[in-house]
C-alpha positions as YAML, in Angstrom:
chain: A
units: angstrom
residues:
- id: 1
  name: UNK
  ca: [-50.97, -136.16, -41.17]
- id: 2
  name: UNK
  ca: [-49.30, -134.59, -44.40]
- id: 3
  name: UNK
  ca: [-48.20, -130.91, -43.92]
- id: 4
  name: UNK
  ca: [-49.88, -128.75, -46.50]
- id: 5
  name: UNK
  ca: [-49.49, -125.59, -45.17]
- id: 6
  name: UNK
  ca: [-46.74, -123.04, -45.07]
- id: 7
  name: UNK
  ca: [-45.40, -123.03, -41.35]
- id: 8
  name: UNK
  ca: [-43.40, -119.77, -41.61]
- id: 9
  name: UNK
  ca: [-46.77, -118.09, -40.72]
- id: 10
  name: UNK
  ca: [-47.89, -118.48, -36.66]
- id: 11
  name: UNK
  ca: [-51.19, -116.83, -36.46]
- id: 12
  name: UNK
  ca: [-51.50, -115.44, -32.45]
- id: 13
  name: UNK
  ca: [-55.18, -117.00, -30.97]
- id: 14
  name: UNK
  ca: [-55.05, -113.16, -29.18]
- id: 15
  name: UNK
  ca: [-58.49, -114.02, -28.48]
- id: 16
  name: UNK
  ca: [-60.34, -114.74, -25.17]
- id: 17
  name: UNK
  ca: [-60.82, -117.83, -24.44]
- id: 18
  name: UNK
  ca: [-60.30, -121.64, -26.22]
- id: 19
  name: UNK
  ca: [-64.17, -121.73, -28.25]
- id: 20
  name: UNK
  ca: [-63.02, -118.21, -29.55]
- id: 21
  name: UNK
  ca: [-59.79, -119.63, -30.30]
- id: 22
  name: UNK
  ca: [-60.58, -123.22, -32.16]
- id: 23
  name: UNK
  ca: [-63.79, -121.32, -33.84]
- id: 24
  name: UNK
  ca: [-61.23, -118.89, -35.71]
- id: 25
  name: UNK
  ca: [-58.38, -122.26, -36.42]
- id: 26
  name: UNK
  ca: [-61.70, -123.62, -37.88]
- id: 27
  name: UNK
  ca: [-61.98, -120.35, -40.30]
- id: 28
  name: UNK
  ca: [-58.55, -120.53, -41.33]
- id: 29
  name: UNK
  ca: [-58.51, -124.03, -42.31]
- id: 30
  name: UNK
  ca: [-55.86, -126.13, -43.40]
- id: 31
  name: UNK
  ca: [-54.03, -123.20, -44.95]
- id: 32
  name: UNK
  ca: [-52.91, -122.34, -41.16]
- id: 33
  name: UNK
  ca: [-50.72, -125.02, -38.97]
- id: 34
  name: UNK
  ca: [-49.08, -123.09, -36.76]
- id: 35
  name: UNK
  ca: [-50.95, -121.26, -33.68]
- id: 36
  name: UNK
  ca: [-49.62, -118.59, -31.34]
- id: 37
  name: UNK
  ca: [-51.54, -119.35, -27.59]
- id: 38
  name: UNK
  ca: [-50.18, -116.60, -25.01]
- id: 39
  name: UNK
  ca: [-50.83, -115.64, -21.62]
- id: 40
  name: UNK
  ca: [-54.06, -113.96, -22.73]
- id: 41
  name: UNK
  ca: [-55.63, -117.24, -23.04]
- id: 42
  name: UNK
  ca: [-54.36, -119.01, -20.38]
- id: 43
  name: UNK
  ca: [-56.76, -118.80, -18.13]
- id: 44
  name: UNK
  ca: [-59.57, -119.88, -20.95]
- id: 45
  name: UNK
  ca: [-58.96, -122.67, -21.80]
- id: 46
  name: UNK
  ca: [-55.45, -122.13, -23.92]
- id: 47
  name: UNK
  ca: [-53.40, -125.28, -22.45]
- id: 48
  name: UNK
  ca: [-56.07, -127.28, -23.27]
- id: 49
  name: UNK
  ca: [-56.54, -126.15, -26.89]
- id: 50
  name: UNK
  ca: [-53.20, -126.69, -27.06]
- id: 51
  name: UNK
  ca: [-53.45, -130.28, -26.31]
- id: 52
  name: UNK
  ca: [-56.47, -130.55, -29.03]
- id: 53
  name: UNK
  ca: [-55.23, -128.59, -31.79]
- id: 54
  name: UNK
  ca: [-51.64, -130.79, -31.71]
- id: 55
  name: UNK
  ca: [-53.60, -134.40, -31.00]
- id: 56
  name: UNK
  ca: [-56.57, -133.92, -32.74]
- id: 57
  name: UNK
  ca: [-56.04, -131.60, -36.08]
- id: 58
  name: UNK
  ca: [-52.10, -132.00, -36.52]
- id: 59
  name: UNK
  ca: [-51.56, -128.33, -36.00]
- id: 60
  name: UNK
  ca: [-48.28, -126.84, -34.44]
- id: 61
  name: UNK
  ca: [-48.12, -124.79, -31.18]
- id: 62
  name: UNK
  ca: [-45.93, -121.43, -30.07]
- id: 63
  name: UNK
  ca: [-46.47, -121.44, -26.26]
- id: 64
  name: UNK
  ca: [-45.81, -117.50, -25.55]
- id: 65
  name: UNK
  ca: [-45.53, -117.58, -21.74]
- id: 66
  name: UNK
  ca: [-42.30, -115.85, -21.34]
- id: 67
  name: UNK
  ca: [-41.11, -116.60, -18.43]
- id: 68
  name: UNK
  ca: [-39.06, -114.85, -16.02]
- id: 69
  name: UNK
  ca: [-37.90, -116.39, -12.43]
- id: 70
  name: UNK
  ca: [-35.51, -117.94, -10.51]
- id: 71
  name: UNK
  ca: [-34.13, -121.00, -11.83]
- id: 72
  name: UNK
  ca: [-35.35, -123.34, -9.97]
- id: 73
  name: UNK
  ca: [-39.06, -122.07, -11.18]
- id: 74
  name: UNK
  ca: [-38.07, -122.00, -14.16]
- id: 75
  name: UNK
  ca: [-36.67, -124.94, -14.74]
- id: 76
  name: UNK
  ca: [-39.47, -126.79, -13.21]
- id: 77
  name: UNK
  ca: [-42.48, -124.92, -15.11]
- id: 78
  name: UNK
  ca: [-40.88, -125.67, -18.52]
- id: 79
  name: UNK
  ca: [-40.27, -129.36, -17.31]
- id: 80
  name: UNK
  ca: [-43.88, -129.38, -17.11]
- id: 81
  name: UNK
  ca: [-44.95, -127.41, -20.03]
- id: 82
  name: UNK
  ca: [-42.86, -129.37, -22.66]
- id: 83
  name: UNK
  ca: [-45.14, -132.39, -21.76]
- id: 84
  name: UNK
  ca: [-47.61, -131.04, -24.26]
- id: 85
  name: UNK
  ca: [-46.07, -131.40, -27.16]
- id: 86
  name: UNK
  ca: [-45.24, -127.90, -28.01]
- id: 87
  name: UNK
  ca: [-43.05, -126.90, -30.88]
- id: 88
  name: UNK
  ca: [-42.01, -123.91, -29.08]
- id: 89
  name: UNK
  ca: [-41.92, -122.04, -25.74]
- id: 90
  name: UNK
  ca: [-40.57, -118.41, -24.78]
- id: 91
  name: UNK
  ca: [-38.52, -117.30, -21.56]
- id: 92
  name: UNK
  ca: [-37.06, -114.12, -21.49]
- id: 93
  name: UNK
  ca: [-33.57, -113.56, -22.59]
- id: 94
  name: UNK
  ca: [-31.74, -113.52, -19.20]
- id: 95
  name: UNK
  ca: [-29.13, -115.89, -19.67]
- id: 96
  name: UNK
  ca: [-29.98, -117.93, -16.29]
- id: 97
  name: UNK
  ca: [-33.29, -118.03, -17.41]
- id: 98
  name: UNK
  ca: [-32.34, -119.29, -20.34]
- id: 99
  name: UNK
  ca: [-29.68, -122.02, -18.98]
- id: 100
  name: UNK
  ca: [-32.73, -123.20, -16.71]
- id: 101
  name: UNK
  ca: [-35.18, -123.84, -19.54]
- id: 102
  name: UNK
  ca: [-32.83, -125.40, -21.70]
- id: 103
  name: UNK
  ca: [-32.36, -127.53, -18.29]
- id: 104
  name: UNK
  ca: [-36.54, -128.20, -18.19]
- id: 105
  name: UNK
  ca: [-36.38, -129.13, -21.84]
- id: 106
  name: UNK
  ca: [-34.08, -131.28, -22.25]
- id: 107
  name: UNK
  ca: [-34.50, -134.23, -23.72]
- id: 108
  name: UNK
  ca: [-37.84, -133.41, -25.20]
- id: 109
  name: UNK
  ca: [-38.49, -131.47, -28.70]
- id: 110
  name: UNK
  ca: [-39.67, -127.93, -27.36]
- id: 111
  name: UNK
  ca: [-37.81, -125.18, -28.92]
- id: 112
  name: UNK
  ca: [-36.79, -122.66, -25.99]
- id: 113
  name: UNK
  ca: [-37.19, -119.19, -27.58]
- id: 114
  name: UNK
  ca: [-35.71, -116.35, -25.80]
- id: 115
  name: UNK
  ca: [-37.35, -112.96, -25.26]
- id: 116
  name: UNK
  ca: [-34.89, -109.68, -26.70]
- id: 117
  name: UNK
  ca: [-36.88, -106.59, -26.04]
- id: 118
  name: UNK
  ca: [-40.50, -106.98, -26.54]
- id: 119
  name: UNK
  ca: [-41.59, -105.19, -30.17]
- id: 120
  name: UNK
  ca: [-43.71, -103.10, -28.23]
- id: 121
  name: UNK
  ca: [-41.55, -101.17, -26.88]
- id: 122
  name: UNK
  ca: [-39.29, -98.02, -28.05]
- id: 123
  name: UNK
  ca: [-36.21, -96.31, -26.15]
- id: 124
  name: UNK
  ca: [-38.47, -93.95, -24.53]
- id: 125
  name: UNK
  ca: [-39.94, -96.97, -22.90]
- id: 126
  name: UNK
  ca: [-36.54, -98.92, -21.94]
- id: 127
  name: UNK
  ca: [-35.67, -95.42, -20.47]
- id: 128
  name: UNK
  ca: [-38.65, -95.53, -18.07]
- id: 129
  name: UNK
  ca: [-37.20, -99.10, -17.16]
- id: 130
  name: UNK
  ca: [-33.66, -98.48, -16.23]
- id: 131
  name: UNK
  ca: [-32.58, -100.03, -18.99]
- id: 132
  name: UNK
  ca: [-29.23, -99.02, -19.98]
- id: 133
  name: UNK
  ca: [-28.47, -96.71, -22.58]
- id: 134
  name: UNK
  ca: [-27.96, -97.86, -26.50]
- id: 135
  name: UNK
  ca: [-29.53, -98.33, -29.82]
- id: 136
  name: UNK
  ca: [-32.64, -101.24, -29.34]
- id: 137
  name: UNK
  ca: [-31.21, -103.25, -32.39]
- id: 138
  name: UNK
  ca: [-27.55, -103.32, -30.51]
- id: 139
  name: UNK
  ca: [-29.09, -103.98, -26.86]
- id: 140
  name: UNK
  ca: [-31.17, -106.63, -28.87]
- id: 141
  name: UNK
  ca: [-28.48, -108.33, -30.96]
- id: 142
  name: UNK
  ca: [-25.93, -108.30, -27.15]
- id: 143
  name: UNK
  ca: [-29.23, -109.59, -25.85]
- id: 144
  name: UNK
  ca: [-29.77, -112.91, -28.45]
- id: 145
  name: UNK
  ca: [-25.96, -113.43, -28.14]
- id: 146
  name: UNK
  ca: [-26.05, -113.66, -24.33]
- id: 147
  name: UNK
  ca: [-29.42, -116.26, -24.94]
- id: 148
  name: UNK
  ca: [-27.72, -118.02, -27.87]
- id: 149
  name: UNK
  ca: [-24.56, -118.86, -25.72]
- id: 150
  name: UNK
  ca: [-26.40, -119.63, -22.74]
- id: 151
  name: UNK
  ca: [-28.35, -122.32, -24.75]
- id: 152
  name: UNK
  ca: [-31.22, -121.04, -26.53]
- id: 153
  name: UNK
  ca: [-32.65, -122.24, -29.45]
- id: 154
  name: UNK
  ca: [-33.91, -119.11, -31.13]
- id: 155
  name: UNK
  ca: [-34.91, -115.81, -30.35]
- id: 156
  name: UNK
  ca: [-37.86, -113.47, -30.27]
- id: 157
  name: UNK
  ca: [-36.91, -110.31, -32.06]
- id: 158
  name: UNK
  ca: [-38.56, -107.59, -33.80]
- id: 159
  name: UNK
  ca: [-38.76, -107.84, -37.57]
- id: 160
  name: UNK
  ca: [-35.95, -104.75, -37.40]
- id: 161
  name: UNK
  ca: [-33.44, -106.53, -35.74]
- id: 162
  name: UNK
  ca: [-34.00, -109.98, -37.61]
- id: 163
  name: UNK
  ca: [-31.24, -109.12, -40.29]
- id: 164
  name: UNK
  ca: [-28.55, -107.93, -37.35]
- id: 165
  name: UNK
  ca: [-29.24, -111.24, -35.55]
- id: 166
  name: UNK
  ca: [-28.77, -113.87, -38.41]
- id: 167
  name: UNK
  ca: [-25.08, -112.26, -39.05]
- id: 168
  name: UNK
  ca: [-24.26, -112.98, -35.56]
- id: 169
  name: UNK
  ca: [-22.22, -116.31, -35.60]
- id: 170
  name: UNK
  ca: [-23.77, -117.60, -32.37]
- id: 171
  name: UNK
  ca: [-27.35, -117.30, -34.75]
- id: 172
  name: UNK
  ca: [-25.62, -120.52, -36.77]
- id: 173
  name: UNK
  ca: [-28.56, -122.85, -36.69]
- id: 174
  name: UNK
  ca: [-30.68, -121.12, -34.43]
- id: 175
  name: UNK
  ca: [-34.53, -119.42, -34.99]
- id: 176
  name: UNK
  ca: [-35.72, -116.07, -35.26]
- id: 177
  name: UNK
  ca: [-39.07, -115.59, -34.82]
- id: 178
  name: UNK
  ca: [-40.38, -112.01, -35.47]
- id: 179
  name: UNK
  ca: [-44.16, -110.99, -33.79]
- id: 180
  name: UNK
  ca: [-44.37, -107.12, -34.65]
- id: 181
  name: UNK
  ca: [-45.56, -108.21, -38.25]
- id: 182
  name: UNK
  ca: [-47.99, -105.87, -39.96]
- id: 183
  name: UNK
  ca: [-49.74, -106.15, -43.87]
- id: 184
  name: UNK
  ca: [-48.58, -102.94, -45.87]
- id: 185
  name: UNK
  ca: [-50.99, -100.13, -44.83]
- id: 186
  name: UNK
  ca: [-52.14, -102.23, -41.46]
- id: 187
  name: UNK
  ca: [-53.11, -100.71, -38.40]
- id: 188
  name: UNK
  ca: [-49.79, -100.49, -36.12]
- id: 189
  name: UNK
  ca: [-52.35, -101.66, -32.77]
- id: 190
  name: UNK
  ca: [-49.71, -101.57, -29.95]
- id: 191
  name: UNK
  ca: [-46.46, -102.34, -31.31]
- id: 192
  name: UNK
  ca: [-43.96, -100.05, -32.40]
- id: 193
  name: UNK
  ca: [-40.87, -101.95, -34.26]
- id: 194
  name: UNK
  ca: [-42.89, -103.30, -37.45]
- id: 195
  name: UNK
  ca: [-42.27, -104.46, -40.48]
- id: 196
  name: UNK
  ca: [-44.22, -106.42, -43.66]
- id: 197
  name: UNK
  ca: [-44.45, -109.77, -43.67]
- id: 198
  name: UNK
  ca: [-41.92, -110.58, -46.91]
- id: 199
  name: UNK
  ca: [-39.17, -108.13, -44.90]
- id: 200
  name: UNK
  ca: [-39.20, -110.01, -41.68]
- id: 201
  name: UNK
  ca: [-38.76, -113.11, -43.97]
- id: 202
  name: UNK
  ca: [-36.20, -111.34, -46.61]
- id: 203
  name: UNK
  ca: [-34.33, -110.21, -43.33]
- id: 204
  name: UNK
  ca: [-33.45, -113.26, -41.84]
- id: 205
  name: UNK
  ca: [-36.65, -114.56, -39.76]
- id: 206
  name: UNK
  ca: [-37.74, -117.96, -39.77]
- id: 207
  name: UNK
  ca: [-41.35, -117.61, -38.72]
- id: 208
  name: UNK
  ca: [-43.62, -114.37, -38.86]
- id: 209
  name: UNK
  ca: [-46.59, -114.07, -35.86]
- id: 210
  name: UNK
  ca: [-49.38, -112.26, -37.19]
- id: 211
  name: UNK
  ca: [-52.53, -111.64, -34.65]
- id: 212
  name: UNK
  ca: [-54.78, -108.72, -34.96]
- id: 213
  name: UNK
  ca: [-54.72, -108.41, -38.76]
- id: 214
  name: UNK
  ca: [-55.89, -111.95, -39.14]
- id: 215
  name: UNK
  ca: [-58.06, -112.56, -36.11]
- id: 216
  name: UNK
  ca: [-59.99, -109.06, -36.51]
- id: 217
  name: UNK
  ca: [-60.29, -109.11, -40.61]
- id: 218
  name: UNK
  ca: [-63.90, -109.36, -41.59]
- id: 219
  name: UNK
  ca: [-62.75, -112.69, -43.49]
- id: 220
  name: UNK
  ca: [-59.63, -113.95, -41.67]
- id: 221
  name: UNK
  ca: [-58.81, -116.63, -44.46]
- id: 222
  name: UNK
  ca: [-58.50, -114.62, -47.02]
- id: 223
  name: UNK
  ca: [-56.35, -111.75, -44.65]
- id: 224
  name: UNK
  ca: [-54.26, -115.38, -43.88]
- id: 225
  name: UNK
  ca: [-53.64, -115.78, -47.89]
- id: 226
  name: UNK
  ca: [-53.00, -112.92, -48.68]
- id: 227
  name: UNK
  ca: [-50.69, -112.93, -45.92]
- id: 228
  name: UNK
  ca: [-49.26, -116.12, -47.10]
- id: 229
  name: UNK
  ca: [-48.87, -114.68, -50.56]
- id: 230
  name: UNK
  ca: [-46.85, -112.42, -49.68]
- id: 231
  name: UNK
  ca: [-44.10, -113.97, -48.23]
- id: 232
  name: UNK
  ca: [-41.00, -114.59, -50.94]
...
């Protein structure tokens, strides 16, 4: 199937179950290709969109699981999880974590994405975690380095940060892929380290994950081009 569409944009199925989810891909049409299916869905139906949206409408898939175990978990879930065909798949950014998905992956074409610090999240919040002390964007670009070296093949990262982690040389080749996206004048909903679509892109990300602006829009198309149109 030819590729018409403009895969920098993932649009996040954030919505309850897999009818919900395939009704809004069939919305978007073929302007969309790439689909976001986290552990929200999971539980509906979302591996099994998965599987239809790749084998029956060409479409792309972000699994957004991120996982977090020991390695032997780990390294056995994502062995089972690349076997649907997924473009991508998030862990968090510990570096055993990471080291054990690569493990799980290997050999197949699943990107392993590591998780820096989730864009929801400010230093009030890493405070109530223990988390030690620092500016997020240097705790996040220590944080991609540590997943780069250990093997990953991109990074989750908060549109902020995107330009910080492209300069670092372990970022050579790798992905940055930047939820935390938000229209000019769009509703902030529960993140906190946002940005526009064109700056994630202009600073250094690879793919943009937009949910809530396009899945609650009274016309989601046209919030998905305009989206699109955007982007430099």
């Amino acid at each position: 199937m030819t590729q018409t569409f403009d895969d920098r944009l993932i649009v996040a199925l954030d919505v309850p179950n897999a009818l919900a989810g395939l009704e809004l891909t069939q919305r978007l049409g073929p302007q969309v290709g790439f689909y976001k299916i986290g552990l929200g869905m999971l539980t509906g139906g979302g591996l099994a969109l998965a599987n239809e949206l790749v084998a029956e409408h060409g479409k792309r898939i972000f699994l957004d699981m991120k996982l977090f175990d020991i390695g032997a978990t780990i390294e056995a879930a994502v062995r089972g999880l690349v076997q649907f065909d997924l473009d991508m798949l998030t862990v968090h950014g510990d570096p055993h974590v990471v080291r054990a998905a690569a493990e799980g992956a290997s050999g197949k074409a699943t990107r392993i994405l590591a998780v820096t610090i989730l864009t929801s999240l400010d230093r009030a919040d890493l405070d109530a975690g223990l988390i030690e002390a620092g500016d997020i964007p240097d705790l996040v670009a220590t944080r991609a380095a540590r997943a780069f070296e250990a093997g990953a093949d991109g990074v989750i990262a908060s549109p902020q940060e995107a330009a910080m982690i492209r300069a670092l040389p372990e970022a050579a080749g790798k992905l940055i892929v930047t939820p935390g996206v938000r229209p000019t004048g769009g509703a902030l909903g529960d993140q906190k380290r946002v940005a526009t679509p064109a700056e994630a892109i202009a600073g250094g990300a690879d793919h943009i994950v937009v949910g809530r602006p396009i899945w609650a829009a009274s016309d989601p198309s046209a919030a998905a081009a305009d989206i699109l149109g955007s982007l430099p």
